[in-house]
mmCIF file of C-alpha atoms in Angstrom:
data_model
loop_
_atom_site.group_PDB
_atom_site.id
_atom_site.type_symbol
_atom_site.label_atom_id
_atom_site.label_comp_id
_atom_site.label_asym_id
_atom_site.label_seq_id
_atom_site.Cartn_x
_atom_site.Cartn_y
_atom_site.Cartn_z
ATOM 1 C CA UNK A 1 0.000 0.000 0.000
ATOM 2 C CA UNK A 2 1.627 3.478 -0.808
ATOM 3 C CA UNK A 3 1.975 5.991 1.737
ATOM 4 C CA UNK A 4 -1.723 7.783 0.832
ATOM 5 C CA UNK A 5 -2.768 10.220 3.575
ATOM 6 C CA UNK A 6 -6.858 10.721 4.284
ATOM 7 C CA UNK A 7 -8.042 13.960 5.672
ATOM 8 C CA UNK A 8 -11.078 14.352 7.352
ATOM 9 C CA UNK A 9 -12.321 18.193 8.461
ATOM 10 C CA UNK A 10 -9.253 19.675 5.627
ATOM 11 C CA UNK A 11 -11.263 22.807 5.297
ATOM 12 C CA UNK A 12 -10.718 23.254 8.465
ATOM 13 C CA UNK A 13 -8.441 25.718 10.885
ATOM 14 C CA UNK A 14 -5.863 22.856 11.405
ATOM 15 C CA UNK A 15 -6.987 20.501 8.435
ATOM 16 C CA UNK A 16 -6.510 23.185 5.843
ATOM 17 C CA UNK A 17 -2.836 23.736 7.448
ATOM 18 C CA UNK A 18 -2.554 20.087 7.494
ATOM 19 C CA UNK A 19 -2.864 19.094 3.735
ATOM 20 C CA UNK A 20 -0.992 21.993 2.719
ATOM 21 C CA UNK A 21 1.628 20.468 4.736
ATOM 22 C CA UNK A 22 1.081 17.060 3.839
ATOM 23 C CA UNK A 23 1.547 17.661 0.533
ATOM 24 C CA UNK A 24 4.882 18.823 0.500
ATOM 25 C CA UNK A 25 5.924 16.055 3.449
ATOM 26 C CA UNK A 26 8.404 13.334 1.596
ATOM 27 C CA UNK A 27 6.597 10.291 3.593
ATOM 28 C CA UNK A 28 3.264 11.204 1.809
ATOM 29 C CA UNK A 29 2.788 10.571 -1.981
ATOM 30 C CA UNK A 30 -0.981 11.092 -1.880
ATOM 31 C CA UNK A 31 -3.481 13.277 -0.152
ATOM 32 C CA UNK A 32 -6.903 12.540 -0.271
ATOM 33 C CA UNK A 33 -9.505 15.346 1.373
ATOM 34 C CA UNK A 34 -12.874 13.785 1.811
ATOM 35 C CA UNK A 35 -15.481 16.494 1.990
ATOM 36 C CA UNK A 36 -19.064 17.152 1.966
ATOM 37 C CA UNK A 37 -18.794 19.434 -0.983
ATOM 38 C CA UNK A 38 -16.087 19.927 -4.204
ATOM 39 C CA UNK A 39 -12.843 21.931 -2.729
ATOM 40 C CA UNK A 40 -10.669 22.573 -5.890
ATOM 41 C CA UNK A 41 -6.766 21.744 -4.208
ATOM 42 C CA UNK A 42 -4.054 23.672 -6.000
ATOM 43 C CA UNK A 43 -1.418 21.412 -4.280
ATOM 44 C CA UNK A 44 0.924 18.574 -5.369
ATOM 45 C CA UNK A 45 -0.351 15.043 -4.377
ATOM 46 C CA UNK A 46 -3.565 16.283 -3.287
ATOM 47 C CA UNK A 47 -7.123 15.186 -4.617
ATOM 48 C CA UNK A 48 -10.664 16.284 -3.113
ATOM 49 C CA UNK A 49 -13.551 13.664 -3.157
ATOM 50 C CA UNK A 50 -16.975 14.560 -1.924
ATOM 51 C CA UNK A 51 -18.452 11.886 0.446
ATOM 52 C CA UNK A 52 -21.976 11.630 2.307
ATOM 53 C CA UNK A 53 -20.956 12.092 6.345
ATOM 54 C CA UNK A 54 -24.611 11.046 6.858
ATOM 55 C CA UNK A 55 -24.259 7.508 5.030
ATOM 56 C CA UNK A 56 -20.504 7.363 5.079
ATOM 57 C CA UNK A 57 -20.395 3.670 3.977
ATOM 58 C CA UNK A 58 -21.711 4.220 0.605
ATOM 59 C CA UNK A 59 -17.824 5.618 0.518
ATOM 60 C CA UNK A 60 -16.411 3.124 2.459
ATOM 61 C CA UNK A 61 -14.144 3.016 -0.803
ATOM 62 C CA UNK A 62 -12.501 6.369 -0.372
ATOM 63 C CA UNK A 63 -10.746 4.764 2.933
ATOM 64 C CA UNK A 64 -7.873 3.171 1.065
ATOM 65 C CA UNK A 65 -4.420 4.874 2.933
ATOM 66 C CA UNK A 66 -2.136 4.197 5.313
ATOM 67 C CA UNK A 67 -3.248 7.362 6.779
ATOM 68 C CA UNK A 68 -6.190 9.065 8.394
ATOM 69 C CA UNK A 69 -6.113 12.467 10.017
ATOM 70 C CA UNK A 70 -9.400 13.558 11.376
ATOM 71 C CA UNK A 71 -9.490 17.425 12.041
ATOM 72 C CA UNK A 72 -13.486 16.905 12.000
ATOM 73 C CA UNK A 73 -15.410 19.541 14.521
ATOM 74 C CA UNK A 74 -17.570 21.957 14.828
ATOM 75 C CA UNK A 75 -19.415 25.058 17.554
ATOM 76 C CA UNK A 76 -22.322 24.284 19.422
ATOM 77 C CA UNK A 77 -23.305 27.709 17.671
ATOM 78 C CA UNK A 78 -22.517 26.845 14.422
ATOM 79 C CA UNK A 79 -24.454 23.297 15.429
ATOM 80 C CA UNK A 80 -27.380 24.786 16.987
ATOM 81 C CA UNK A 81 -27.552 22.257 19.634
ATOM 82 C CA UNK A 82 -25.471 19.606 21.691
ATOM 83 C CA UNK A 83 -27.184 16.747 19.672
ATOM 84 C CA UNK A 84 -26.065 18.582 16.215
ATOM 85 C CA UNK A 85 -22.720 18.803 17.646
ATOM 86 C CA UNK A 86 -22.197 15.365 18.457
ATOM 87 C CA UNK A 87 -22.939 14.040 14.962
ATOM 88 C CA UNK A 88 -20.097 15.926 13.635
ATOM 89 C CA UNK A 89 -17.624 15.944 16.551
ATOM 90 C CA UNK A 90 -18.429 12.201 17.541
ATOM 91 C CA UNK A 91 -20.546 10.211 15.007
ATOM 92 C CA UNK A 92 -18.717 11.195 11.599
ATOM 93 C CA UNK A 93 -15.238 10.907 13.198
ATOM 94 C CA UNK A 94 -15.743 7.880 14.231
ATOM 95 C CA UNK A 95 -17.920 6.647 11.387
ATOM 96 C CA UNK A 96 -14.923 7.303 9.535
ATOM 97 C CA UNK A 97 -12.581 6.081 11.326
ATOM 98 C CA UNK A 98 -14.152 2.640 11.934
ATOM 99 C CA UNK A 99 -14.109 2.798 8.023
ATOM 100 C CA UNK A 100 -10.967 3.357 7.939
ATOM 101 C CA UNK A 101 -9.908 0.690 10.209
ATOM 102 C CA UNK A 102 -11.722 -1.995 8.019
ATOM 103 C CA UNK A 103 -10.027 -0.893 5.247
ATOM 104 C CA UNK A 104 -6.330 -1.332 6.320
ATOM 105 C CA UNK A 105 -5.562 1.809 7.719
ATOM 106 C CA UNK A 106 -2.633 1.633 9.869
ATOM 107 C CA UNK A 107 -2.082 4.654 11.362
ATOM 108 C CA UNK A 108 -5.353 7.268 12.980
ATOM 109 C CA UNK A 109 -4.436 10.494 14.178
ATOM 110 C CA UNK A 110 -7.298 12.751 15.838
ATOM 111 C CA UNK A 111 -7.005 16.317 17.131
ATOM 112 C CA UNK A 112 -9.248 15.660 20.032
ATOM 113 C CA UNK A 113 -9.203 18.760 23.074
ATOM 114 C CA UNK A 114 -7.242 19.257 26.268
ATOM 115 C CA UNK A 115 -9.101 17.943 29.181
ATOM 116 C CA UNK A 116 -11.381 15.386 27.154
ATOM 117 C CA UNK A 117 -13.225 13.289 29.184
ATOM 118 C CA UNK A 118 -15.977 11.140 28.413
ATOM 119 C CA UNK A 119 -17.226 10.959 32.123
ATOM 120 C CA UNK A 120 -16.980 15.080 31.669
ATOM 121 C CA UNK A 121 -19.963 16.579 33.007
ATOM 122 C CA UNK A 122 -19.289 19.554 29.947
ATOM 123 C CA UNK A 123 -20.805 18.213 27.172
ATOM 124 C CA UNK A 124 -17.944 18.786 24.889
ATOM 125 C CA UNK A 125 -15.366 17.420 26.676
ATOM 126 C CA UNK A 126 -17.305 14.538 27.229
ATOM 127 C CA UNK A 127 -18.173 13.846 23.444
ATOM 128 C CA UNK A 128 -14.290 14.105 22.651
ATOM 129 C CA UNK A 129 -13.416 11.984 25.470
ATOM 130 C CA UNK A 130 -15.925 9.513 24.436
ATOM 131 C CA UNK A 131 -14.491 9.358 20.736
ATOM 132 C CA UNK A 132 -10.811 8.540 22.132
ATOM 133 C CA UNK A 133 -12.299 5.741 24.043
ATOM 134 C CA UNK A 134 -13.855 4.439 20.604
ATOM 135 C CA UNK A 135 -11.029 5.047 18.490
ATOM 136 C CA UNK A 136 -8.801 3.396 20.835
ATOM 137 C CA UNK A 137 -11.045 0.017 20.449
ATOM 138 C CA UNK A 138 -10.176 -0.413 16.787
ATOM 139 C CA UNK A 139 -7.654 -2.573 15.516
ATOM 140 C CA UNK A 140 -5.407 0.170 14.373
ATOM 141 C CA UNK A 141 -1.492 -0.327 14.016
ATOM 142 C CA UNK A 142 -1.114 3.351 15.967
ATOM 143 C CA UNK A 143 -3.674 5.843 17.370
ATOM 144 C CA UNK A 144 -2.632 9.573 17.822
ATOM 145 C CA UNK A 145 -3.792 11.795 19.479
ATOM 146 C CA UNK A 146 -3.844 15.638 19.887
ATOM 147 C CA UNK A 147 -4.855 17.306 22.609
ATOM 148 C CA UNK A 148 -4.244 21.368 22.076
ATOM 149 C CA UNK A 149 -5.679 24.077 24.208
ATOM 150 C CA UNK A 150 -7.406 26.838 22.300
ATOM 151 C CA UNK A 151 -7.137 26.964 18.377
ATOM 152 C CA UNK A 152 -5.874 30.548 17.024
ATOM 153 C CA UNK A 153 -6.051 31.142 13.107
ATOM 154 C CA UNK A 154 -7.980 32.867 10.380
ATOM 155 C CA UNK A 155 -11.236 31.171 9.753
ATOM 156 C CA UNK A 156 -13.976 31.518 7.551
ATOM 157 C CA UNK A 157 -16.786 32.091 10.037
ATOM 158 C CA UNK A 158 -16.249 34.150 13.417
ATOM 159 C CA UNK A 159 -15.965 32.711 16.672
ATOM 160 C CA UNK A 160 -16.539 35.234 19.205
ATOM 161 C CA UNK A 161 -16.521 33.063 22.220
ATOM 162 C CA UNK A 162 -13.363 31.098 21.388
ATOM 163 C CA UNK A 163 -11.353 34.664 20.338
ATOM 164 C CA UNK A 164 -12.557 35.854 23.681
ATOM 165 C CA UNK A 165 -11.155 32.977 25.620
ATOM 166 C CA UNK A 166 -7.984 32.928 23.486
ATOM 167 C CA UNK A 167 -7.294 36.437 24.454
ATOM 168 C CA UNK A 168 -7.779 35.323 28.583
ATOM 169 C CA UNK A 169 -5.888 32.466 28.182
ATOM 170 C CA UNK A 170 -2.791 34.417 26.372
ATOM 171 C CA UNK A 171 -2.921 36.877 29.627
ATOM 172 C CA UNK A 172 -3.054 33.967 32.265
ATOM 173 C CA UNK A 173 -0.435 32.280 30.379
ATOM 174 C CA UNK A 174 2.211 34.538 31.079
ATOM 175 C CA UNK A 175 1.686 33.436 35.007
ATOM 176 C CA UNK A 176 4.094 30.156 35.115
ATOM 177 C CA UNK A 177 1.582 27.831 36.364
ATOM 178 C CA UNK A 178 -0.672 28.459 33.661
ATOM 179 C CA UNK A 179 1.768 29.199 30.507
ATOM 180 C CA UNK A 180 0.980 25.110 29.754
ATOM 181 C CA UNK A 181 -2.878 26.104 28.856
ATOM 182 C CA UNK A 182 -1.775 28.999 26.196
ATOM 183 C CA UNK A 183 -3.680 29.138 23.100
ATOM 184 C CA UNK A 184 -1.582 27.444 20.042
ATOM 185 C CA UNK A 185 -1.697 27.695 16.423
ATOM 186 C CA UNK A 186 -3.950 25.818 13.760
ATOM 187 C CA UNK A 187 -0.599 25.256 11.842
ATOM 188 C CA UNK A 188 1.508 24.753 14.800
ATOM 189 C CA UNK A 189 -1.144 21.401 15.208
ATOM 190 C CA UNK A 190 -0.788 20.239 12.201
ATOM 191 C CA UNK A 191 2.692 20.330 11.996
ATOM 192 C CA UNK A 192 2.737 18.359 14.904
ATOM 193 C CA UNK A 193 0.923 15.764 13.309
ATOM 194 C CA UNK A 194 2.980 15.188 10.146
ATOM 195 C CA UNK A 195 5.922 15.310 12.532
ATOM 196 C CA UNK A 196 4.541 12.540 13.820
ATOM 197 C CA UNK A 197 3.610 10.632 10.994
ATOM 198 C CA UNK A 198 6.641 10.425 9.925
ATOM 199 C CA UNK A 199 8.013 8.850 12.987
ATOM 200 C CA UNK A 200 8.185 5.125 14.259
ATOM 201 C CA UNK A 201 5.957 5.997 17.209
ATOM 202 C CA UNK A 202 4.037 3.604 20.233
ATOM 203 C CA UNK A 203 0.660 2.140 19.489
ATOM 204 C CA UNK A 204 -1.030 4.925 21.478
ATOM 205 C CA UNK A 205 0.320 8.123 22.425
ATOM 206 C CA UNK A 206 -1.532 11.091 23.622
ATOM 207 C CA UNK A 207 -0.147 14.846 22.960
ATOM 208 C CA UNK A 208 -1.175 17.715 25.352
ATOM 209 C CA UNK A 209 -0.858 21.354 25.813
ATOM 210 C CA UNK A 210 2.667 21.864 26.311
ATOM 211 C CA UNK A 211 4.027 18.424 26.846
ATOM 212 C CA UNK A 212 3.951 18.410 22.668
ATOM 213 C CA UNK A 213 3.619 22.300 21.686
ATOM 214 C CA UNK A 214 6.282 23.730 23.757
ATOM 215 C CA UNK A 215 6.673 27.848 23.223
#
């Protein structure tokens, strides 16, 4: 099997950083964004194919890699409730990566969220924490995953609530004690992650805050 990379969420604040990366990374010689609608990639190795998230099998084809990087997520704003939310921060990722898992895929890496939980009593937490615990029961070679504090980066839509607690978080960071919770990045992430891709690496490995993104 060749060295084909998957990317789930690439439109994304990290997954956008990540193929853009990936596709100049000498371990990769394909990218392959699965989206819900046509993205036109003007990048070397990279091709875009436009999946159903709601009946993900009928695609179970598309899952041929050695690869899968799930940057999948979304607000509760954007969702319009907690249920909505789940679906695409629980259900598709791991939709996909179960997928993904059937078909051969060796290696998953997941940017999950610092603090996930899945006995959280914060509703996000505990729908990340609960979608380590899944991905962790499939028969993958290596599970990754990425645990960052809060994202910083141009996006399409505005976030109000996250730029408000990035901005707290880069004060209380400069107190020691908290400098490990600063705000990092969307390409800092995904750099991360190709880093690590290219690496021999455990079976699981978890990377958090500043134990990984060190600044």
């Amino acid at each position: 099997m060749d060295n084909t990379a998957i990317v789930v969420g690439a439109t994304g604040l990290v997954g956008s950083a990540l193929v853009d990366q990936l596709s100049r990374a000498a371990h990769i010689d394909r990218v392959v964004t699965l989206t819900r609608r046509g993205v036109a990639h003007e990048l070397p190795k990279v091709v875009n194919r436009v999946v159903d998230f709601e009946h993900l099998e009928r695609d179970a084809a598309a899952f041929q890699g050695r690869y899968l990087f799930c940057c999948l997520g979304t607000t509760l704003r954007k969702a319009g409730s907690i249920e909505a939310q789940r679906v695409v921060d629980l259900e598709y990722p791991y939709q996909a990566a179960l997928l993904a898992s059937r078909a051969g895929v060796r290696h998953f890496l997941l940017v999950s969220s610092s603090f996930a939980d899945a006995q959280s009593k914060r509703p996000y937490l505990q729908m990340k924490g609960e979608l380590e615990q899944r991905v962790l029961a499939l028969p993958f070679e290596r599970v990754s995953i990425f645990q960052p504090s809060v994202l910083l980066g141009p996006r399409p839509e505005g976030r109000p609530a996250e730029a408000l607690a990035a901005a707290v978080l880069n004060l209380a960071s400069r107190l020691p004690r908290l400098r490990r919770y600063r705000p990092i990045r969307g390409d800092e992430v995904a750099e991360k992650m190709v880093q690590v891709s290219a690496r021999v690496g455990p079976r699981i490995e978890r990377f958090a805050l500043d134990e990984v993104f060190p600044g």
